[in-house]
PDB file of C-alpha atoms and ligand atoms in Angstrom:
ATOM      1  CA  MET O   1     106.226 142.666 125.202  1.00 91.00           C
ATOM      2  CA  ASP O   2     106.097 144.280 121.940  1.00 94.00           C
ATOM      3  CA  GLU O   3     104.237 141.541 120.087  1.00 94.00           C
ATOM      4  CA  ARG O   4     103.768 143.499 116.819  1.00 95.00           C
ATOM      5  CA  GLY O   5     107.541 144.407 116.691  1.00 97.00           C
ATOM      6  CA  ILE O   6     108.417 140.610 117.295  1.00 97.00           C
ATOM      7  CA  LYS O   7     106.244 139.344 114.439  1.00 95.00           C
ATOM      8  CA  ASP O   8     107.103 142.083 112.105  1.00 96.00           C
ATOM      9  CA  SER O   9     110.814 141.790 112.648  1.00 96.00           C
ATOM     10  CA  LEU O  10     110.517 137.901 112.272  1.00 94.00           C
ATOM     11  CA  ILE O  11     108.547 138.365 109.273  1.00 95.00           C
ATOM     12  CA  ALA O  12     110.836 140.678 107.718  1.00 96.00           C
ATOM     13  CA  GLY O  13     113.872 138.665 108.682  1.00 95.00           C
ATOM     14  CA  GLU O  14     115.305 141.272 110.671  1.00 97.00           C
ATOM     15  CA  GLN O  15     117.614 139.177 112.936  1.00 96.00           C
ATOM     16  CA  GLU O  16     119.259 141.951 115.086  1.00 97.00           C
ATOM     17  CA  ARG O  17     116.101 143.709 115.714  1.00 97.00           C
ATOM     18  CA  LEU O  18     114.281 140.590 116.591  1.00 97.00           C
ATOM     19  CA  CYS O  19     116.951 139.524 118.721  1.00 97.00           C
ATOM     20  CA  GLU O  20     116.866 142.848 120.592  1.00 97.00           C
ATOM     21  CA  LEU O  21     113.105 142.856 121.140  1.00 97.00           C
ATOM     22  CA  VAL O  22     113.419 139.239 122.386  1.00 97.00           C
ATOM     23  CA  ARG O  23     116.031 140.401 124.987  1.00 97.00           C
ATOM     24  CA  GLY O  24     113.964 143.358 125.901  1.00 96.00           C
ATOM     25  CA  ALA O  25     110.832 141.218 126.661  1.00 96.00           C
ATOM     26  CA  LEU O  26     112.745 138.860 128.776  1.00 95.00           C
ATOM     27  CA  GLU O  27     114.138 141.898 130.699  1.00 95.00           C
ATOM     28  CA  ASP O  28     110.665 142.990 131.191  1.00 95.00           C
ATOM     29  CA  GLY O  29     109.710 139.791 132.673  1.00 94.00           C
ATOM     30  CA  ASP O  30     107.969 138.153 129.711  1.00 94.00           C
ATOM     31  CA  SER O  31     108.303 134.393 129.814  1.00 91.00           C
ATOM     32  CA  ALA O  32     110.151 132.435 127.237  1.00 90.00           C
ATOM     33  CA  LYS O  33     107.213 130.308 126.465  1.00 87.00           C
ATOM     34  CA  ALA O  34     105.080 133.666 125.701  1.00 91.00           C
ATOM     35  CA  ILE O  35     107.921 135.084 123.545  1.00 93.00           C
ATOM     36  CA  LEU O  36     108.166 131.561 121.586  1.00 87.00           C
ATOM     37  CA  ASP O  37     104.350 131.571 120.964  1.00 88.00           C
ATOM     38  CA  VAL O  38     104.564 135.060 119.473  1.00 93.00           C
ATOM     39  CA  MET O  39     107.461 134.038 117.370  1.00 90.00           C
ATOM     40  CA  ILE O  40     105.617 130.915 115.966  1.00 87.00           C
ATOM     41  CA  GLU O  41     102.580 132.908 115.132  1.00 89.00           C
ATOM     42  CA  GLY O  42     105.051 135.227 112.987  1.00 91.00           C
ATOM     43  CA  MET O  43     106.170 132.177 111.388  1.00 86.00           C
ATOM     44  CA  SER O  44     102.850 130.852 110.364  1.00 84.00           C
ATOM     45  CA  VAL O  45     102.329 134.181 108.587  1.00 91.00           C
ATOM     46  CA  VAL O  46     105.719 133.557 106.747  1.00 88.00           C
ATOM     47  CA  GLY O  47     104.467 130.107 105.851  1.00 83.00           C
ATOM     48  CA  ASP O  48     101.037 131.442 104.430  1.00 89.00           C
ATOM     49  CA  ARG O  49     102.714 134.149 102.423  1.00 92.00           C
ATOM     50  CA  PHE O  50     105.133 131.762 100.982  1.00 86.00           C
ATOM     51  CA  GLN O  51     102.206 129.350  99.997  1.00 83.00           C
ATOM     52  CA  ARG O  52     100.390 132.249  98.283  1.00 91.00           C
ATOM     53  CA  LYS O  53     103.910 133.147  96.593  1.00 90.00           C
ATOM     54  CA  GLU O  54     104.049 136.528  98.025  1.00 94.00           C
ATOM     55  CA  ILE O  55     107.553 135.688  99.239  1.00 92.00           C
ATOM     56  CA  PHE O  56     110.287 133.070  98.333  1.00 89.00           C
ATOM     57  CA  ILE O  57     112.668 130.993  99.632  1.00 85.00           C
ATOM     58  CA  PRO O  58     115.335 133.756 100.400  1.00 90.00           C
ATOM     59  CA  GLU O  59     112.833 135.638 102.373  1.00 93.00           C
ATOM     60  CA  VAL O  60     111.840 132.459 104.138  1.00 87.00           C
ATOM     61  CA  LEU O  61     115.416 131.528 104.771  1.00 88.00           C
ATOM     62  CA  LEU O  62     116.060 135.070 106.467  1.00 93.00           C
ATOM     63  CA  SER O  63     113.094 134.500 108.765  1.00 91.00           C
ATOM     64  CA  ALA O  64     114.297 131.093 109.619  1.00 83.00           C
ATOM     65  CA  ARG O  65     117.644 132.527 110.513  1.00 90.00           C
ATOM     66  CA  ALA O  66     116.376 135.437 112.642  1.00 92.00           C
ATOM     67  CA  MET O  67     113.941 132.942 114.599  1.00 89.00           C
ATOM     68  CA  THR O  68     116.896 130.343 115.064  1.00 86.00           C
ATOM     69  CA  SER O  69     118.973 133.248 116.719  1.00 92.00           C
ATOM     70  CA  ALA O  70     116.028 134.485 118.832  1.00 93.00           C
ATOM     71  CA  THR O  71     115.267 130.849 119.972  1.00 88.00           C
ATOM     72  CA  ASP O  72     119.204 130.613 121.034  1.00 90.00           C
ATOM     73  CA  ILE O  73     118.723 133.364 123.290  1.00 93.00           C
ATOM     74  CA  LEU O  74     115.556 131.602 124.952  1.00 89.00           C
ATOM     75  CA  LYS O  75     117.411 128.280 124.963  1.00 85.00           C
ATOM     76  CA  PRO O  76     119.168 128.435 128.204  1.00 87.00           C
ATOM     77  CA  ILE O  77     115.866 129.443 129.921  1.00 85.00           C
ATOM     78  CA  LEU O  78     113.800 126.711 128.218  1.00 80.00           C
ATOM     79  CA  ALA O  79     116.323 124.024 128.724  1.00 76.00           C
ATOM     80  CA  LYS O  80     117.015 124.949 132.315  1.00 75.00           C
ATOM     81  CA  SER O  81     116.517 121.853 134.547  1.00 60.00           C
ATOM     82  CA  GLY O  82     118.024 121.376 137.903  1.00 62.00           C
ATOM     83  CA  SER O  83     117.023 117.733 138.397  1.00 63.00           C
ATOM     84  CA  LYS O  84     118.756 114.371 137.477  1.00 67.00           C
ATOM     85  CA  PRO O  85     117.765 113.456 133.735  1.00 73.00           C
ATOM     86  CA  PHE O  86     114.576 111.264 133.452  1.00 83.00           C
ATOM     87  CA  GLY O  87     116.180 109.343 130.441  1.00 90.00           C
ATOM     88  CA  LYS O  88     117.681 109.775 127.047  1.00 95.00           C
ATOM     89  CA  VAL O  89     115.550 111.047 124.044  1.00 96.00           C
ATOM     90  CA  ILE O  90     116.836 110.822 120.664  1.00 98.00           C
ATOM     91  CA  ILE O  91     115.642 113.721 118.237  1.00 98.00           C
ATOM     92  CA  GLY O  92     115.985 114.562 114.514  1.00 98.00           C
ATOM     93  CA  THR O  93     114.520 115.662 111.349  1.00 98.00           C
ATOM     94  CA  VAL O  94     113.943 112.897 108.965  1.00 98.00           C
ATOM     95  CA  LEU O  95     116.125 112.084 105.859  1.00 98.00           C
ATOM     96  CA  GLY O  96     115.305 114.522 102.922  1.00 98.00           C
ATOM     97  CA  ASP O  97     114.021 117.363 105.319  1.00 98.00           C
ATOM     98  CA  LEU O  98     115.755 120.285 106.247  1.00 97.00           C
ATOM     99  CA  HIS O  99     113.252 121.914 108.320  1.00 96.00           C
ATOM    100  CA  ASP O 100     114.641 122.084 112.119  1.00 93.00           C
ATOM    101  CA  ILE O 101     113.274 125.063 114.025  1.00 91.00           C
ATOM    102  CA  GLY O 102     110.220 123.284 115.339  1.00 91.00           C
ATOM    103  CA  LYS O 103     112.470 120.076 116.361  1.00 94.00           C
ATOM    104  CA  ASN O 104     114.903 122.189 118.037  1.00 90.00           C
ATOM    105  CA  ILE O 105     112.068 123.820 120.224  1.00 87.00           C
ATOM    106  CA  VAL O 106     110.920 120.298 120.872  1.00 90.00           C
ATOM    107  CA  GLY O 107     114.581 119.405 122.105  1.00 89.00           C
ATOM    108  CA  MET O 108     114.883 122.463 124.281  1.00 85.00           C
ATOM    109  CA  MET O 109     111.477 121.881 126.169  1.00 83.00           C
ATOM    110  CA  LEU O 110     112.412 118.256 126.457  1.00 86.00           C
ATOM    111  CA  GLU O 111     115.576 119.371 128.283  1.00 85.00           C
ATOM    112  CA  GLY O 112     113.757 122.089 130.268  1.00 75.00           C
ATOM    113  CA  ASN O 113     111.773 119.166 131.488  1.00 78.00           C
ATOM    114  CA  GLY O 114     114.340 116.811 132.771  1.00 83.00           C
ATOM    115  CA  PHE O 115     115.405 114.766 129.698  1.00 88.00           C
ATOM    116  CA  GLU O 116     118.754 114.140 128.156  1.00 90.00           C
ATOM    117  CA  VAL O 117     118.518 115.059 124.618  1.00 92.00           C
ATOM    118  CA  ILE O 118     120.733 113.693 121.751  1.00 97.00           C
ATOM    119  CA  ASN O 119     119.875 115.875 118.971  1.00 96.00           C
ATOM    120  CA  LEU O 120     120.940 114.513 115.756  1.00 98.00           C
ATOM    121  CA  GLY O 121     119.948 117.351 113.506  1.00 97.00           C
ATOM    122  CA  ARG O 122     118.073 117.331 110.308  1.00 98.00           C
ATOM    123  CA  ASP O 123     118.068 115.096 107.280  1.00 98.00           C
ATOM    124  CA  VAL O 124     118.946 112.206 109.330  1.00 98.00           C
ATOM    125  CA  ALA O 125     118.822 108.678 107.810  1.00 98.00           C
ATOM    126  CA  PRO O 126     116.909 105.841 109.507  1.00 98.00           C
ATOM    127  CA  GLU O 127     120.234 104.098 110.056  1.00 98.00           C
ATOM    128  CA  LYS O 128     121.657 106.798 111.841  1.00 98.00           C
ATOM    129  CA  PHE O 129     118.551 106.941 114.320  1.00 98.00           C
ATOM    130  CA  VAL O 130     118.917 103.014 114.746  1.00 97.00           C
ATOM    131  CA  GLU O 131     122.611 103.011 115.357  1.00 97.00           C
ATOM    132  CA  THR O 132     122.293 106.057 118.034  1.00 98.00           C
ATOM    133  CA  ALA O 133     119.798 103.963 119.816  1.00 97.00           C
ATOM    134  CA  LYS O 134     121.947 101.018 119.918  1.00 96.00           C
ATOM    135  CA  GLU O 135     124.887 103.088 121.138  1.00 96.00           C
ATOM    136  CA  SER O 136     123.188 105.408 123.613  1.00 96.00           C
ATOM    137  CA  GLY O 137     120.560 103.086 125.021  1.00 93.00           C
ATOM    138  CA  ALA O 138     117.991 105.823 124.646  1.00 96.00           C
ATOM    139  CA  ARG O 139     114.463 104.621 125.012  1.00 94.00           C
ATOM    140  CA  VAL O 140     112.777 107.128 123.053  1.00 97.00           C
ATOM    141  CA  ILE O 141     113.315 108.548 119.608  1.00 98.00           C
ATOM    142  CA  GLY O 142     111.283 111.542 118.380  1.00 98.00           C
ATOM    143  CA  LEU O 143     111.191 112.116 114.449  1.00 98.00           C
ATOM    144  CA  SER O 144     110.204 115.318 113.025  1.00 98.00           C
ATOM    145  CA  SER O 145     108.766 115.893 109.587  1.00 98.00           C
ATOM    146  CA  LEU O 146     107.696 119.212 107.986  1.00 97.00           C
ATOM    147  CA  VAL O 147     107.243 118.264 104.317  1.00 98.00           C
ATOM    148  CA  THR O 148     104.863 115.634 103.101  1.00 98.00           C
ATOM    149  CA  THR O 149     107.719 113.941 100.963  1.00 98.00           C
ATOM    150  CA  SER O 150     109.874 113.199 103.991  1.00 98.00           C
ATOM    151  CA  MET O 151     107.066 111.670 105.894  1.00 98.00           C
ATOM    152  CA  PRO O 152     107.732 108.177 104.457  1.00 98.00           C
ATOM    153  CA  GLN O 153     111.065 108.213 106.291  1.00 98.00           C
ATOM    154  CA  MET O 154     109.186 107.902 109.526  1.00 98.00           C
ATOM    155  CA  ARG O 155     107.849 104.430 108.465  1.00 98.00           C
ATOM    156  CA  ARG O 156     111.381 103.242 107.179  1.00 98.00           C
ATOM    157  CA  THR O 157     112.799 104.193 110.596  1.00 98.00           C
ATOM    158  CA  ILE O 158     110.184 102.331 112.544  1.00 97.00           C
ATOM    159  CA  ASP O 159     110.533  99.249 110.095  1.00 97.00           C
ATOM    160  CA  LEU O 160     114.290  99.430 110.513  1.00 97.00           C
ATOM    161  CA  LEU O 161     113.935  99.369 114.323  1.00 96.00           C
ATOM    162  CA  ARG O 162     111.609  96.448 113.971  1.00 95.00           C
ATOM    163  CA  GLN O 163     113.918  94.672 111.783  1.00 96.00           C
ATOM    164  CA  GLU O 164     116.791  95.241 114.315  1.00 95.00           C
ATOM    165  CA  GLY O 165     114.528  94.073 117.251  1.00 93.00           C
ATOM    166  CA  LEU O 166     114.453  97.217 119.085  1.00 91.00           C
ATOM    167  CA  ASP O 167     110.722  98.057 118.522  1.00 84.00           C
ATOM    168  CA  GLY O 168     110.086  96.513 122.094  1.00 87.00           C
ATOM    169  CA  SER O 169     112.568  98.648 124.006  1.00 92.00           C
ATOM    170  CA  VAL O 170     112.483 101.927 122.016  1.00 96.00           C
ATOM    171  CA  ALA O 171     109.420 103.917 121.992  1.00 97.00           C
ATOM    172  CA  VAL O 172     108.942 106.142 118.670  1.00 97.00           C
ATOM    173  CA  MET O 173     107.215 109.446 118.735  1.00 98.00           C
ATOM    174  CA  VAL O 174     106.414 111.539 115.595  1.00 98.00           C
ATOM    175  CA  GLY O 175     105.410 115.073 114.953  1.00 98.00           C
ATOM    176  CA  GLY O 176     105.846 118.078 112.827  1.00 97.00           C
ATOM    177  CA  ALA O 177     103.036 120.247 110.801  1.00 96.00           C
ATOM    178  CA  PRO O 178     101.779 117.680 108.186  1.00 97.00           C
ATOM    179  CA  VAL O 179     101.875 114.497 110.800  1.00 98.00           C
ATOM    180  CA  THR O 180      98.797 113.391 112.266  1.00 98.00           C
ATOM    181  CA  GLN O 181      97.644 110.945 114.829  1.00 98.00           C
ATOM    182  CA  GLU O 182      96.114 108.960 112.183  1.00 98.00           C
ATOM    183  CA  PHE O 183      99.461 108.830 110.183  1.00 98.00           C
ATOM    184  CA  ALA O 184     101.219 107.904 113.227  1.00 98.00           C
ATOM    185  CA  ASP O 185      98.773 105.080 113.904  1.00 98.00           C
ATOM    186  CA  SER O 186      99.219 104.066 110.248  1.00 98.00           C
ATOM    187  CA  ILE O 187     103.002 103.707 110.317  1.00 97.00           C
ATOM    188  CA  GLY O 188     103.109 101.869 113.823  1.00 96.00           C
ATOM    189  CA  ALA O 189     104.433 104.666 115.863  1.00 97.00           C
ATOM    190  CA  ASP O 190     103.976 104.483 119.628  1.00 97.00           C
ATOM    191  CA  GLY O 191     102.956 107.998 119.896  1.00 97.00           C
ATOM    192  CA  TYR O 192     102.158 111.544 118.160  1.00 98.00           C
ATOM    193  CA  ALA O 193     102.584 114.873 119.398  1.00 96.00           C
ATOM    194  CA  ASP O 194     101.043 118.003 117.940  1.00 94.00           C
ATOM    195  CA  ASP O 195     103.446 120.537 119.675  1.00 90.00           C
ATOM    196  CA  ALA O 196     106.527 120.741 121.888  1.00 87.00           C
ATOM    197  CA  PRO O 197     104.667 120.450 125.218  1.00 85.00           C
ATOM    198  CA  GLY O 198     102.904 117.459 123.664  1.00 91.00           C
ATOM    199  CA  ALA O 199     106.311 115.773 122.942  1.00 94.00           C
ATOM    200  CA  VAL O 200     107.257 116.377 126.617  1.00 90.00           C
ATOM    201  CA  GLN O 201     104.170 114.641 127.680  1.00 92.00           C
ATOM    202  CA  LYS O 202     104.547 111.736 125.392  1.00 96.00           C
ATOM    203  CA  ALA O 203     108.060 111.409 126.620  1.00 95.00           C
ATOM    204  CA  LYS O 204     106.998 111.382 130.075  1.00 92.00           C
ATOM    205  CA  GLU O 205     104.433 108.670 129.399  1.00 94.00           C
ATOM    206  CA  PHE O 206     106.852 106.382 127.541  1.00 94.00           C
ATOM    207  CA  LEU O 207     109.424 106.682 130.434  1.00 90.00           C
ATOM    208  CA  GLN O 208     106.831 106.388 133.209  1.00 84.00           C
ATOM    209  CA  VAL O 209     107.684 109.730 134.710  1.00 79.00           C
ATOM    210  CA  GLU O 210     105.333 110.550 137.284  1.00 69.00           C
ATOM    211  CA  GLN O 211     103.384 113.588 136.339  1.00 61.00           C
TER     212      GLN O 211
HETATM  213 CO1  LIG W   1     109.707 125.047 104.126  1.00 81.31          CO
HETATM  214  N1  LIG W   1     107.914 124.295 103.814  1.00 81.31           N
HETATM  215  N2  LIG W   1     110.339 124.264 102.405  1.00 81.31           N
HETATM  216  N3  LIG W   1     111.377 125.875 104.431  1.00 81.31           N
HETATM  217  N4  LIG W   1     108.820 126.140 105.242  1.00 81.31           N
HETATM  218  C1  LIG W   1     106.895 124.430 104.903  1.00 81.31           C
HETATM  219  C2  LIG W   1     107.006 123.300 105.868  1.00 81.31           C
HETATM  220  C3  LIG W   1     105.570 124.508 103.908  1.00 81.31           C
HETATM  221  C4  LIG W   1     104.398 124.024 104.706  1.00 81.31           C
HETATM  222  C5  LIG W   1     105.475 126.009 103.257  1.00 81.31           C
HETATM  223  C6  LIG W   1     104.349 126.162 102.644  1.00 81.31           C
HETATM  224  O1  LIG W   1     104.142 125.857 101.271  1.00 81.31           O
HETATM  225  N5  LIG W   1     103.243 126.712 103.107  1.00 81.31           N
HETATM  226  C7  LIG W   1     106.100 123.501 102.818  1.00 81.31           C
HETATM  227  C8  LIG W   1     105.601 122.242 102.974  1.00 81.31           C
HETATM  228  C9  LIG W   1     104.709 121.658 102.087  1.00 81.31           C
HETATM  229  C10 LIG W   1     104.318 120.350 102.370  1.00 81.31           C
HETATM  230  O2  LIG W   1     105.065 119.447 102.321  1.00 81.31           O
HETATM  231  N6  LIG W   1     102.956 119.997 102.102  1.00 81.31           N
HETATM  232  C11 LIG W   1     107.433 123.778 102.631  1.00 81.31           C
HETATM  233  C12 LIG W   1     108.320 123.588 101.516  1.00 81.31           C
HETATM  234  C13 LIG W   1     107.439 123.063 100.412  1.00 81.31           C
HETATM  235  C14 LIG W   1     109.607 123.688 101.226  1.00 81.31           C
HETATM  236  C15 LIG W   1     110.532 123.482 100.200  1.00 81.31           C
HETATM  237  C16 LIG W   1     110.085 122.282  99.219  1.00 81.31           C
HETATM  238  C17 LIG W   1     110.578 124.779  99.462  1.00 81.31           C
HETATM  239  C18 LIG W   1     111.333 124.551  98.063  1.00 81.31           C
HETATM  240  O3  LIG W   1     112.489 124.372  98.123  1.00 81.31           O
HETATM  241  N7  LIG W   1     110.549 124.727  97.016  1.00 81.31           N
HETATM  242  C19 LIG W   1     111.971 123.294 100.910  1.00 81.31           C
HETATM  243  C20 LIG W   1     112.179 121.869 101.434  1.00 81.31           C
HETATM  244  C21 LIG W   1     113.562 121.494 101.899  1.00 81.31           C
HETATM  245  C22 LIG W   1     113.698 120.110 102.415  1.00 81.31           C
HETATM  246  O4  LIG W   1     113.431 120.054 103.641  1.00 81.31           O
HETATM  247  N8  LIG W   1     114.157 119.235 101.703  1.00 81.31           N
HETATM  248  C23 LIG W   1     111.794 124.211 101.940  1.00 81.31           C
HETATM  249  C24 LIG W   1     112.889 124.826 102.765  1.00 81.31           C
HETATM  250  C25 LIG W   1     112.605 125.719 103.879  1.00 81.31           C
HETATM  251  C26 LIG W   1     113.781 126.570 104.468  1.00 81.31           C
HETATM  252  C27 LIG W   1     114.994 125.746 104.396  1.00 81.31           C
HETATM  253  C28 LIG W   1     113.865 127.844 103.636  1.00 81.31           C
HETATM  254  C29 LIG W   1     113.228 127.036 105.827  1.00 81.31           C
HETATM  255  C30 LIG W   1     113.719 126.004 106.889  1.00 81.31           C
HETATM  256  C31 LIG W   1     114.643 126.613 107.882  1.00 81.31           C
HETATM  257  C32 LIG W   1     114.937 125.727 109.025  1.00 81.31           C
HETATM  258  O5  LIG W   1     114.143 125.029 109.668  1.00 81.31           O
HETATM  259  N9  LIG W   1     116.234 125.686 109.654  1.00 81.31           N
HETATM  260  C33 LIG W   1     111.535 126.745 105.728  1.00 81.31           C
HETATM  261  C34 LIG W   1     110.566 127.038 106.491  1.00 81.31           C
HETATM  262  C35 LIG W   1     111.074 128.175 107.451  1.00 81.31           C
HETATM  263  C36 LIG W   1     109.381 126.967 106.354  1.00 81.31           C
HETATM  264  C37 LIG W   1     107.961 127.467 107.150  1.00 81.31           C
HETATM  265  C38 LIG W   1     107.691 128.623 106.815  1.00 81.31           C
HETATM  266  C39 LIG W   1     108.018 127.390 108.695  1.00 81.31           C
HETATM  267  C40 LIG W   1     108.595 126.144 109.444  1.00 81.31           C
HETATM  268  C41 LIG W   1     108.726 126.433 110.722  1.00 81.31           C
HETATM  269  O6  LIG W   1     109.986 126.636 111.231  1.00 81.31           O
HETATM  270  N10 LIG W   1     107.837 126.776 111.687  1.00 81.31           N
HETATM  271  C42 LIG W   1     107.015 126.204 106.762  1.00 81.31           C
HETATM  272  C43 LIG W   1     105.538 126.914 106.817  1.00 81.31           C
HETATM  273  C44 LIG W   1     104.681 126.637 108.164  1.00 81.31           C
HETATM  274  O7  LIG W   1     105.020 125.566 108.739  1.00 81.31           O
HETATM  275  N11 LIG W   1     103.805 127.300 108.157  1.00 81.31           N
HETATM  276  C45 LIG W   1     107.538 125.656 105.549  1.00 81.31           C
HETATM  277  C46 LIG W   1     107.796 127.120 112.967  1.00 81.31           C
HETATM  278  C47 LIG W   1     107.988 125.955 114.007  1.00 81.31           C
HETATM  279  C48 LIG W   1     108.063 126.392 115.448  1.00 81.31           C
HETATM  280  O8  LIG W   1     106.964 124.983 113.811  1.00 81.31           O
HETATM  281  O9  LIG W   1     108.198 123.404 112.576  1.00 81.31           O
HETATM  282  O10 LIG W   1     105.706 123.250 112.885  1.00 81.31           O
HETATM  283  P1  LIG W   1     106.969 123.680 113.463  1.00 81.31           P
HETATM  284  O11 LIG W   1     107.274 122.809 114.828  1.00 81.31           O
HETATM  285  C49 LIG W   1     106.155 122.838 115.628  1.00 81.31           C
HETATM  286  C50 LIG W   1     105.211 121.362 115.445  1.00 81.31           C
HETATM  287  O12 LIG W   1     105.205 121.091 113.997  1.00 81.31           O
HETATM  288  C51 LIG W   1     105.644 120.518 116.487  1.00 81.31           C
HETATM  289  O13 LIG W   1     106.377 121.420 117.568  1.00 81.31           O
HETATM  290  C52 LIG W   1     107.032 122.257 116.914  1.00 81.31           C
HETATM  291  C53 LIG W   1     106.817 123.509 118.120  1.00 81.31           C
HETATM  292  O14 LIG W   1     105.453 123.547 118.361  1.00 81.31           O
HETATM  293  N12 LIG W   1     106.804 119.688 116.146  1.00 81.31           N
HETATM  294  C54 LIG W   1     106.779 118.289 116.735  1.00 81.31           C
HETATM  295  C55 LIG W   1     107.661 119.471 115.104  1.00 81.31           C
HETATM  296  N13 LIG W   1     108.422 118.446 115.208  1.00 81.31           N
HETATM  297  C56 LIG W   1     108.101 117.605 116.140  1.00 81.31           C
HETATM  298  C57 LIG W   1     108.480 116.604 116.652  1.00 81.31           C
HETATM  299  C58 LIG W   1     107.645 115.983 117.627  1.00 81.31           C
HETATM  300  C59 LIG W   1     106.517 116.478 118.262  1.00 81.31           C
HETATM  301  C60 LIG W   1     105.990 117.786 117.739  1.00 81.31           C
HETATM  302  O15 LIG W   1     108.032 114.706 118.158  1.00 81.31           O
HETATM  303  C61 LIG W   1     109.116 114.042 117.801  1.00 81.31           C
END
């Protein structure tokens, strides 16, 4: 795989070139997971440059758009699962937060590992999570947050589930770059995952899927 090319085109926000390189890597037999890892490294360079004010929102948006398109190419592979679903998992990025790349990767990996995923998107209000849990009967909710300002919405969602009497039947896992195990414990979440494979692991634990 042309790792350098994949990182550089993602950092430069060159959507078409990135997609071409990703297709090429798949044709050469590289795994979707390995390609994704290289893109995640590239995106972390984008974040560092943004933080150092070397690039600004328009550039970050271009990189995000390129990564979303390239991840879409990997989706059928990551989400391929022949077996009957283990159970439903609701996922979403919390209210006030527009970051969804990592959350979507979590969703794809859950699907690829045999879960039925209800992806509510981004900027999702606590009420929407609770309402969907009631309607769908899902027993797991995964909350994603990428900005510290949206993290309090995770607590609000858990509090609302408690008020509605669902806390015993629906397990909540939280994740996203600024989220920690300590924070998860402090808001009464049932679990925390650092990355997408960790989220799959937690969902399996919650639904007592044999590993
Ligand atoms: Co924003 N942004 N952004 N941004 N952005 C960050 C998060 C930031 C760290 C950049 C920085 O300053 N270095 C910073 C947050 C700082 C903070 O809160 N402490 C930041 C900021 C400040 C902002 C704005 C406020 C900027 C502004 O307007 N001035 C604004 C906020 C808008 C809002 O949300 N209301 C903003 C906007 C944007 C864009 C829209 C331009 C774009 C998002 C596009 C999109 O997602 N569709 C964007 C991007 C792309 C980023 C960075 C560069 C990359 C995020 C990303 O996609 N990473 C990011 C910097 C960074 O993270 N280094 C940054 C790749 C992705 C695969 O990783 O999302 O971490 P990640 O997901 C991982 C894990 O976290 C985990 O698994 C995933 C896969 O391994 N995970 C879970 C995620 N969710 C999980 C859920 C789980 C379990 C694991 O269980 C349920």
